[in-house]
mmCIF file of C-alpha atoms and ligand atoms in Angstrom:
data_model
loop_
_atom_site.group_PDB
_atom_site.id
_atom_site.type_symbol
_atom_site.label_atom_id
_atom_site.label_comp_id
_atom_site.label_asym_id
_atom_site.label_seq_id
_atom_site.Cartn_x
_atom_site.Cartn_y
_atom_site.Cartn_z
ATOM 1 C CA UNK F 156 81.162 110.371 80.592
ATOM 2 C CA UNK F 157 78.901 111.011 83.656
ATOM 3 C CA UNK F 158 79.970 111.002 87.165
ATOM 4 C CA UNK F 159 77.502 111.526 89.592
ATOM 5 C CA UNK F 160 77.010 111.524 93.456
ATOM 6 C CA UNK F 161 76.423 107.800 93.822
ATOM 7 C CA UNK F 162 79.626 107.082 92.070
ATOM 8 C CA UNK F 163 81.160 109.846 94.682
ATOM 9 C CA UNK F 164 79.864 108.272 97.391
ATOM 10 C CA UNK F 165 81.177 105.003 96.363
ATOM 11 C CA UNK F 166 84.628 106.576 96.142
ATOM 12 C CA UNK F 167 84.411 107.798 99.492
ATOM 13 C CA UNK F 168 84.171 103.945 100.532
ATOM 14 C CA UNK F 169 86.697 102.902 98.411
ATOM 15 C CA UNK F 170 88.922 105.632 100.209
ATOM 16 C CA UNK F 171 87.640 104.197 103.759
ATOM 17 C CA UNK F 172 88.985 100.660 102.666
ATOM 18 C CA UNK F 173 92.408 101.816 101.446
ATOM 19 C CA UNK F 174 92.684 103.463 105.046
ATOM 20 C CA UNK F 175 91.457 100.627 106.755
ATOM 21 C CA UNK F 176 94.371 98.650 104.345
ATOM 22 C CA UNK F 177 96.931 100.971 105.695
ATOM 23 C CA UNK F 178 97.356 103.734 103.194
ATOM 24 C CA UNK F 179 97.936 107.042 104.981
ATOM 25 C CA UNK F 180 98.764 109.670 102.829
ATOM 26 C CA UNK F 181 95.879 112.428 102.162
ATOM 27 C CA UNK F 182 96.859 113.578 99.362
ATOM 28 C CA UNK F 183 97.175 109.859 97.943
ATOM 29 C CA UNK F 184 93.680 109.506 99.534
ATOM 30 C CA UNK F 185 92.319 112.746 98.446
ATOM 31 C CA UNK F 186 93.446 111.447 94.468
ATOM 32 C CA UNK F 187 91.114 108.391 94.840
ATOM 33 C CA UNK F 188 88.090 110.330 96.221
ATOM 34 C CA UNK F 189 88.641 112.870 93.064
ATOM 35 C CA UNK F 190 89.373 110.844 89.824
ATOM 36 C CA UNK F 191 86.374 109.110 88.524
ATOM 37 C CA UNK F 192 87.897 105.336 88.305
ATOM 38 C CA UNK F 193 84.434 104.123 86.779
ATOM 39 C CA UNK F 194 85.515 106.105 83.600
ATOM 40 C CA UNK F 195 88.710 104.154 82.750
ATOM 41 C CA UNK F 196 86.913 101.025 82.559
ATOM 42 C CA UNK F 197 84.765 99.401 80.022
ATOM 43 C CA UNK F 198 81.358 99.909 80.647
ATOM 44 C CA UNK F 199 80.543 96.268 81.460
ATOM 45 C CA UNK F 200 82.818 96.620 84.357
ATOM 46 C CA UNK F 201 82.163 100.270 85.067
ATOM 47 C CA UNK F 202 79.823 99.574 88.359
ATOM 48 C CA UNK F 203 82.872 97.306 90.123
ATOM 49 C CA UNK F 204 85.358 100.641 89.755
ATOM 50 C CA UNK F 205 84.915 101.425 93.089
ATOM 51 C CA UNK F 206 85.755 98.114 95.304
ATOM 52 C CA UNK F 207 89.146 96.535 95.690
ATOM 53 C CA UNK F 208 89.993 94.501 92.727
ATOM 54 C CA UNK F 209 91.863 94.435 89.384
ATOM 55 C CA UNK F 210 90.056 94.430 85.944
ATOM 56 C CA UNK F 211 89.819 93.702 82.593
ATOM 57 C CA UNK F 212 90.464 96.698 80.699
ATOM 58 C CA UNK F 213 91.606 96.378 76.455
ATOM 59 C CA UNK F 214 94.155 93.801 74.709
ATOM 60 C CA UNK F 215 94.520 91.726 77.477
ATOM 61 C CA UNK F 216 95.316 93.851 79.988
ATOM 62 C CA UNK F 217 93.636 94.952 83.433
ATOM 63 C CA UNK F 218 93.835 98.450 85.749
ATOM 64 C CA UNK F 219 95.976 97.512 88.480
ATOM 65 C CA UNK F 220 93.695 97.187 92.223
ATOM 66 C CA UNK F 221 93.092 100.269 93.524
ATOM 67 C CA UNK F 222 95.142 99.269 96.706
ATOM 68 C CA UNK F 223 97.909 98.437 94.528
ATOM 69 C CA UNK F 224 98.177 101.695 92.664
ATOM 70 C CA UNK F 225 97.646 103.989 96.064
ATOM 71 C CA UNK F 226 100.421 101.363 97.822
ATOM 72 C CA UNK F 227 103.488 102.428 94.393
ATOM 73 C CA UNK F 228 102.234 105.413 94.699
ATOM 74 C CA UNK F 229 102.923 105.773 98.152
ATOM 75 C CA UNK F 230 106.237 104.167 97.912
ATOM 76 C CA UNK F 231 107.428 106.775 95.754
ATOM 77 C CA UNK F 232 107.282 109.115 98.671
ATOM 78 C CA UNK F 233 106.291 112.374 95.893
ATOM 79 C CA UNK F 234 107.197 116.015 96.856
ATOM 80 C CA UNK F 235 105.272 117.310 94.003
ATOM 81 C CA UNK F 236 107.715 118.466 92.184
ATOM 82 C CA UNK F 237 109.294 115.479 90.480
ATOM 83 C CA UNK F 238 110.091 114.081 86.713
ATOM 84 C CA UNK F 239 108.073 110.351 87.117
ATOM 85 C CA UNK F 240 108.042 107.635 84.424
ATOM 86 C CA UNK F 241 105.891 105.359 84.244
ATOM 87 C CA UNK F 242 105.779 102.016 82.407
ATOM 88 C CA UNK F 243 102.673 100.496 81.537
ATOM 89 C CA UNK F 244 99.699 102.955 81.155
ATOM 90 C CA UNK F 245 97.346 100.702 80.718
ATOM 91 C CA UNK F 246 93.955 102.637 81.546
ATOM 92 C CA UNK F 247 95.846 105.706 82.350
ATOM 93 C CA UNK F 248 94.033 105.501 86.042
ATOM 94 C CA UNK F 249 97.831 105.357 87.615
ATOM 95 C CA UNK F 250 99.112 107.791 85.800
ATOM 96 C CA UNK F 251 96.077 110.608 86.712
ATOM 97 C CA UNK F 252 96.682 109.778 90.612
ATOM 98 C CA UNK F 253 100.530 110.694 89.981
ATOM 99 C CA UNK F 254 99.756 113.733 87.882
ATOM 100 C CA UNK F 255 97.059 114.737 90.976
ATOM 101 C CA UNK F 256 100.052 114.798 93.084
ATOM 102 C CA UNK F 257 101.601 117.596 90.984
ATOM 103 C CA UNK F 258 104.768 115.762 89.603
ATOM 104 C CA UNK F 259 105.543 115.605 85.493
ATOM 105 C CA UNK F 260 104.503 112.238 84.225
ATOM 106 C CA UNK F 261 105.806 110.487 81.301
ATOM 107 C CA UNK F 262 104.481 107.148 80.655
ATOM 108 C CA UNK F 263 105.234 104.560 78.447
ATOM 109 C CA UNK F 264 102.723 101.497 76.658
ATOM 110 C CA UNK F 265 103.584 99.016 74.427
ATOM 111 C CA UNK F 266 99.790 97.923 72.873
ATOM 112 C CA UNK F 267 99.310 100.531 70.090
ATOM 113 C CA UNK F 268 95.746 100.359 70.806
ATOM 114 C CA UNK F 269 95.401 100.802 74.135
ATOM 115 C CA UNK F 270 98.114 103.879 73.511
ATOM 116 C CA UNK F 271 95.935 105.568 71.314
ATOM 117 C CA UNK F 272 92.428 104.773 73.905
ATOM 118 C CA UNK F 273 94.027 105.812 76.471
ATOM 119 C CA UNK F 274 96.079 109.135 75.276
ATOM 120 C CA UNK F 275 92.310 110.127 74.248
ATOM 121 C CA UNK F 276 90.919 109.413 77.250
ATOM 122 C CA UNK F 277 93.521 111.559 79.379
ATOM 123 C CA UNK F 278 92.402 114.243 77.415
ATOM 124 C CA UNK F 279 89.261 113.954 77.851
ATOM 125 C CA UNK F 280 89.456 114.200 81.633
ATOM 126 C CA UNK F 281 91.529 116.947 81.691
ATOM 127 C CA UNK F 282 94.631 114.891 81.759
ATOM 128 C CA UNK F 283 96.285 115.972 79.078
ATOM 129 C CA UNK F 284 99.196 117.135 80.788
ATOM 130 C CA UNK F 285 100.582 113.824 81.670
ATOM 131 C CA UNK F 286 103.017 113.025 78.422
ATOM 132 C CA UNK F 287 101.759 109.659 76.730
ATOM 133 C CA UNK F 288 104.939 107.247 75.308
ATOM 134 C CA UNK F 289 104.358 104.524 72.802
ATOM 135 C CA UNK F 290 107.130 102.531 73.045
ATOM 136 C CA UNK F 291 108.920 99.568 74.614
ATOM 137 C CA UNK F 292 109.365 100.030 78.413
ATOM 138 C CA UNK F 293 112.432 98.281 79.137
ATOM 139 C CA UNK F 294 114.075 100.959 77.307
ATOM 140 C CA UNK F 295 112.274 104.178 79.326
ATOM 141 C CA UNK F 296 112.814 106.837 77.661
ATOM 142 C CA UNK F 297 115.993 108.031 76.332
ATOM 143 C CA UNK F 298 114.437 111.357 74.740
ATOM 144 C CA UNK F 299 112.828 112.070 78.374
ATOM 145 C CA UNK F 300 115.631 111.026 80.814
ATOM 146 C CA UNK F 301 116.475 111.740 83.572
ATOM 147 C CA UNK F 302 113.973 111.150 85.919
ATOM 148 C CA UNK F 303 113.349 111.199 89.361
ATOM 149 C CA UNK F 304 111.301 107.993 89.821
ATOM 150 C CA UNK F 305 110.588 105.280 87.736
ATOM 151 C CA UNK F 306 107.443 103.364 88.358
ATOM 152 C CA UNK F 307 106.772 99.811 86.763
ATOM 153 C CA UNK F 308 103.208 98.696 86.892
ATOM 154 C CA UNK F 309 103.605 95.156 85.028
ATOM 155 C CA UNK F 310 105.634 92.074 86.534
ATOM 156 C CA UNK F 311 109.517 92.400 85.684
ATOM 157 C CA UNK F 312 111.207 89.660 85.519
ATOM 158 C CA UNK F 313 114.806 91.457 85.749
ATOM 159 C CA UNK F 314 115.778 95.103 86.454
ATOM 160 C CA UNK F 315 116.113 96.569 83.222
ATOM 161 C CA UNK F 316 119.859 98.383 83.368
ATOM 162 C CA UNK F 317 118.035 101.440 80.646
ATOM 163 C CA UNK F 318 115.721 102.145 83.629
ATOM 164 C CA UNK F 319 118.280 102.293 86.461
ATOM 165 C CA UNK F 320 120.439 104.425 83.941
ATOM 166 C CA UNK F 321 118.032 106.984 83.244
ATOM 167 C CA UNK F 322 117.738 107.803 86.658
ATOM 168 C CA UNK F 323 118.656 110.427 89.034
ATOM 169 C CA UNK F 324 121.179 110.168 91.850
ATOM 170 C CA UNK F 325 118.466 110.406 94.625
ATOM 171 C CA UNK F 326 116.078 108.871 92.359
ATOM 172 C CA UNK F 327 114.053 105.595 93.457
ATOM 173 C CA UNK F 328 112.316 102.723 90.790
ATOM 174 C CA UNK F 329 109.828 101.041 92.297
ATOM 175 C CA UNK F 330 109.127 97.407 90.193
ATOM 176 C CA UNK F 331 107.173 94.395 90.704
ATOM 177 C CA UNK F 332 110.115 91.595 90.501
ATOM 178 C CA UNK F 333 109.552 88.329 89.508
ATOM 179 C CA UNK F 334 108.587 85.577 86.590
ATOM 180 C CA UNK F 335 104.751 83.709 86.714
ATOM 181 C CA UNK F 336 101.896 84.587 88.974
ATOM 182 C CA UNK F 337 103.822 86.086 91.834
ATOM 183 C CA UNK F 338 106.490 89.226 91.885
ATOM 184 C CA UNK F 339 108.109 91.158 95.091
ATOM 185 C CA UNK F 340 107.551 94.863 95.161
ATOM 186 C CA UNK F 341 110.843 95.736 94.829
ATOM 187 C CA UNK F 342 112.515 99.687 95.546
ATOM 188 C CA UNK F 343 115.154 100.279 94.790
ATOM 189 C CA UNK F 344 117.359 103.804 95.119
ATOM 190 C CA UNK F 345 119.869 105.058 93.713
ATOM 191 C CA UNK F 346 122.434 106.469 95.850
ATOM 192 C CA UNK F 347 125.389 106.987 93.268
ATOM 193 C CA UNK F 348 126.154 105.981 89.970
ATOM 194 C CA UNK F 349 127.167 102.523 90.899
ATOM 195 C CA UNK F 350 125.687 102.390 94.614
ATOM 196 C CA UNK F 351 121.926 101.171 95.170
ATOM 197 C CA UNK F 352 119.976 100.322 98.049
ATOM 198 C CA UNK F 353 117.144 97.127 97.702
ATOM 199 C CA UNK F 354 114.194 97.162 99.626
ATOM 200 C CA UNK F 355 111.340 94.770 99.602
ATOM 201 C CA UNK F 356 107.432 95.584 100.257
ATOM 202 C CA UNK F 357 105.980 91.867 99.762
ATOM 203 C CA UNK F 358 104.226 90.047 97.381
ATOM 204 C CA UNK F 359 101.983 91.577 94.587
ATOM 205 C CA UNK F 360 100.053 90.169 90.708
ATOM 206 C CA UNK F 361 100.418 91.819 87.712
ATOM 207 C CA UNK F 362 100.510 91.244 84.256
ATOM 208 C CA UNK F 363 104.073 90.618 82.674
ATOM 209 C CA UNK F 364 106.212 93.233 81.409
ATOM 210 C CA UNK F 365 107.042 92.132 78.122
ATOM 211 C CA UNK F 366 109.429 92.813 75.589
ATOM 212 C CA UNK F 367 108.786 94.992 72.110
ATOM 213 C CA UNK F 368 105.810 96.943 70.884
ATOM 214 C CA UNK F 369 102.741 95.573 69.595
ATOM 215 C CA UNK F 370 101.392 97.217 66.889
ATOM 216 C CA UNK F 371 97.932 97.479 65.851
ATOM 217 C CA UNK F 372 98.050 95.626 62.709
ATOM 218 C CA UNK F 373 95.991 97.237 59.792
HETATM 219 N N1 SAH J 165 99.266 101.422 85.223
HETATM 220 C C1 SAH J 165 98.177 100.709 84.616
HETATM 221 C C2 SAH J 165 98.290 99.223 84.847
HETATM 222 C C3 SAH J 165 98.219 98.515 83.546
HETATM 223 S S1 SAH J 165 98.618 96.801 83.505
HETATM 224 C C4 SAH J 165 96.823 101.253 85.057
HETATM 225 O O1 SAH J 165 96.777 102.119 85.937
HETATM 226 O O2 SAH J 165 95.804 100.856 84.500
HETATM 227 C C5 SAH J 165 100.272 96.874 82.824
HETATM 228 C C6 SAH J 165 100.443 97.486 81.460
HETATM 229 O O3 SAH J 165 101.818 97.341 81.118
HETATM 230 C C7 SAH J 165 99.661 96.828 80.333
HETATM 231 O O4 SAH J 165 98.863 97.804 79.702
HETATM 232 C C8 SAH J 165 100.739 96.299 79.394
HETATM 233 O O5 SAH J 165 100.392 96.366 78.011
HETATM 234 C C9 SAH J 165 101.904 97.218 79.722
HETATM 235 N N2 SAH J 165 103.227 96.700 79.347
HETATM 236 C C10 SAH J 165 103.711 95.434 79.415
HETATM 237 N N3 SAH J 165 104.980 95.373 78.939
HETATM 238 C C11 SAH J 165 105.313 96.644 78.572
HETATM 239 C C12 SAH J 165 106.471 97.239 77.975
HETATM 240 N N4 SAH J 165 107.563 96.538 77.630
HETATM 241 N N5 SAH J 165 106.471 98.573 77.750
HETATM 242 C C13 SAH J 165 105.373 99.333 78.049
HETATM 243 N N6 SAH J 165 104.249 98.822 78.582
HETATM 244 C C14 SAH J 165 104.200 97.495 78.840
#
C-alpha cells in the first residue's frame, strides 16, 4: 500500500485532463489529486490508475472512468452535509471521492466478494466512515432511508420506484438509464411526493445493474 510522488504527480495530470474535459469543481478536483486511485485496483492494472479509462477490478466488474465518477459526482451538486446512497461500490474509489466531500455515504453491492474486498479496503485507507451495504440495490436501503441523493453507478434499465421512495423532497438520483451497451445519464429530482423533474446529461457505459445478491458460494 505505497503511494509515492510519481503516483502524485500522475494524479496531478489526471486532474489537468478532467479540467481540460470540463469538470470545474475544486473540491471534486482536489478529491482526485488526494485519493490514491492506483490502490483500488489490482496490481496488474495499478500503473493505468491514473489516465482516463475504466478497469477491470474483481467478479466481473470494473471502477467506473475517472471522468465518469468526477462528472455523477458533480451532478449531485454536494453541500457537504448530505445523507448519499450509493449503489454499486464496486472498488469503493466512488464512494471515497463522495465521503472527501464531507457528506454520509451509504453504499450498497451485490457480489459478496467484492463486499467483503472492498469494506476492508475502505478501512484500510482511512475510509471507514463511509457505511458499506451488502445487499440488492434496487431495493436501497430501507433501514438507512431517507436520503438526500441517490447515486447509481451501474446501467439501469428502469427507475427503481424503492429508490425514488426513499428519497427526500429536494432530493436528486442521478442513474445511468438504459438496456445493452449504451445508457443516458439520467437526474432526476424530486420536487414533491408525486412531482419529479427529468433531466438528461448524454450518453455514458457501465456495467448492468442487476437484480439479487450474489453470494460467495462456499
Ligand atoms: N462505483 C464503483 C463502480 C463499480 S461498477 C466504483 O467506483 O468502482 C458497478 C457495480 O455495481 C459493480 O460492482 C456491480 O457488482 C454493482 N451492482 C450491479 N447490480 C447491483 C445491485 N442490484 N445492487 C448493488 N450493486 C450492484
Amino acid at each position: 500500500m505505497r503511494d509515492t510522488y510519481t503516483h502524485k504527480g500522475l494524479r496531478s495530470k489526471l486532474v489537468t485532463t478532467l479540467r481540460q474535459k470540463g469538470i470545474k469543481n475544486e473540491r471534486i478536483l482536489s478529491a482526485f489529486m488526494n485519493i490514491p486511485r492506483h490502490l483500488f485496483l489490482d496490481n496488474a492494472f495499478a500503473k493505468w490508475a491514473y489516465t482516463d479509462v475504466a478497469f477491470p477490478i474483481d467478479a466481473d466488474q470494473t471502477i467506473s472512468q475517472p471522468y465518469t465518477v468526477a462528472f455523477q459526482t458533480s451532478l449531485l451538486e454536494l453541500k457537504g452535509t448530505e445523507r448519499v446512497l450509493e449503489i454499486g461500490t464496486g472498488s469503493g474509489f466512488q464512494s471515497c471521492v463522495l465521503s472527501y466531500l464531507g457528506v454520509k455515504v451509504y453504499t450498497i453491492e451485490r457480489q459478496e466478494k467484492l463486499y467483503h474486498r472492498t469494506e476492508k479496503l475502505l478501512n484500510q485507507l482511512g475510509f471507514g466512515r463511509i457505511r458499506t451495504l451488502l445487499g440488492d440495490g434496487y431495493k436501497g436501503s430501507p433501514r438507512f432511508a431517507n436520503f438526500d441523493r441517490i447515486l447509481v453507478t451501474c446501467g439501469a434499465p428502469f427507475v427503481p420506484q424503492d429508490l425514488l421512495d426513499q428519497l427526500n423532497i429536494g432530493g436528486m438520483l442521478v442513474i445511468p438509464l438504459g438496456e445493452g451497451e449504451c445508457q443516458r445519464m439520467i437526474r432526476i429530482t424530486k420536487h414533491a411526493g408525486d412531482r419529479y423533474e427529468k433531466e438528461d446529461f448524454g450518453e455514458f457505459r457501465f456495467v448492468p445493474f442487476l437484480q439479487g445478491i450474489n453470494r460467495v458460494s462456499i
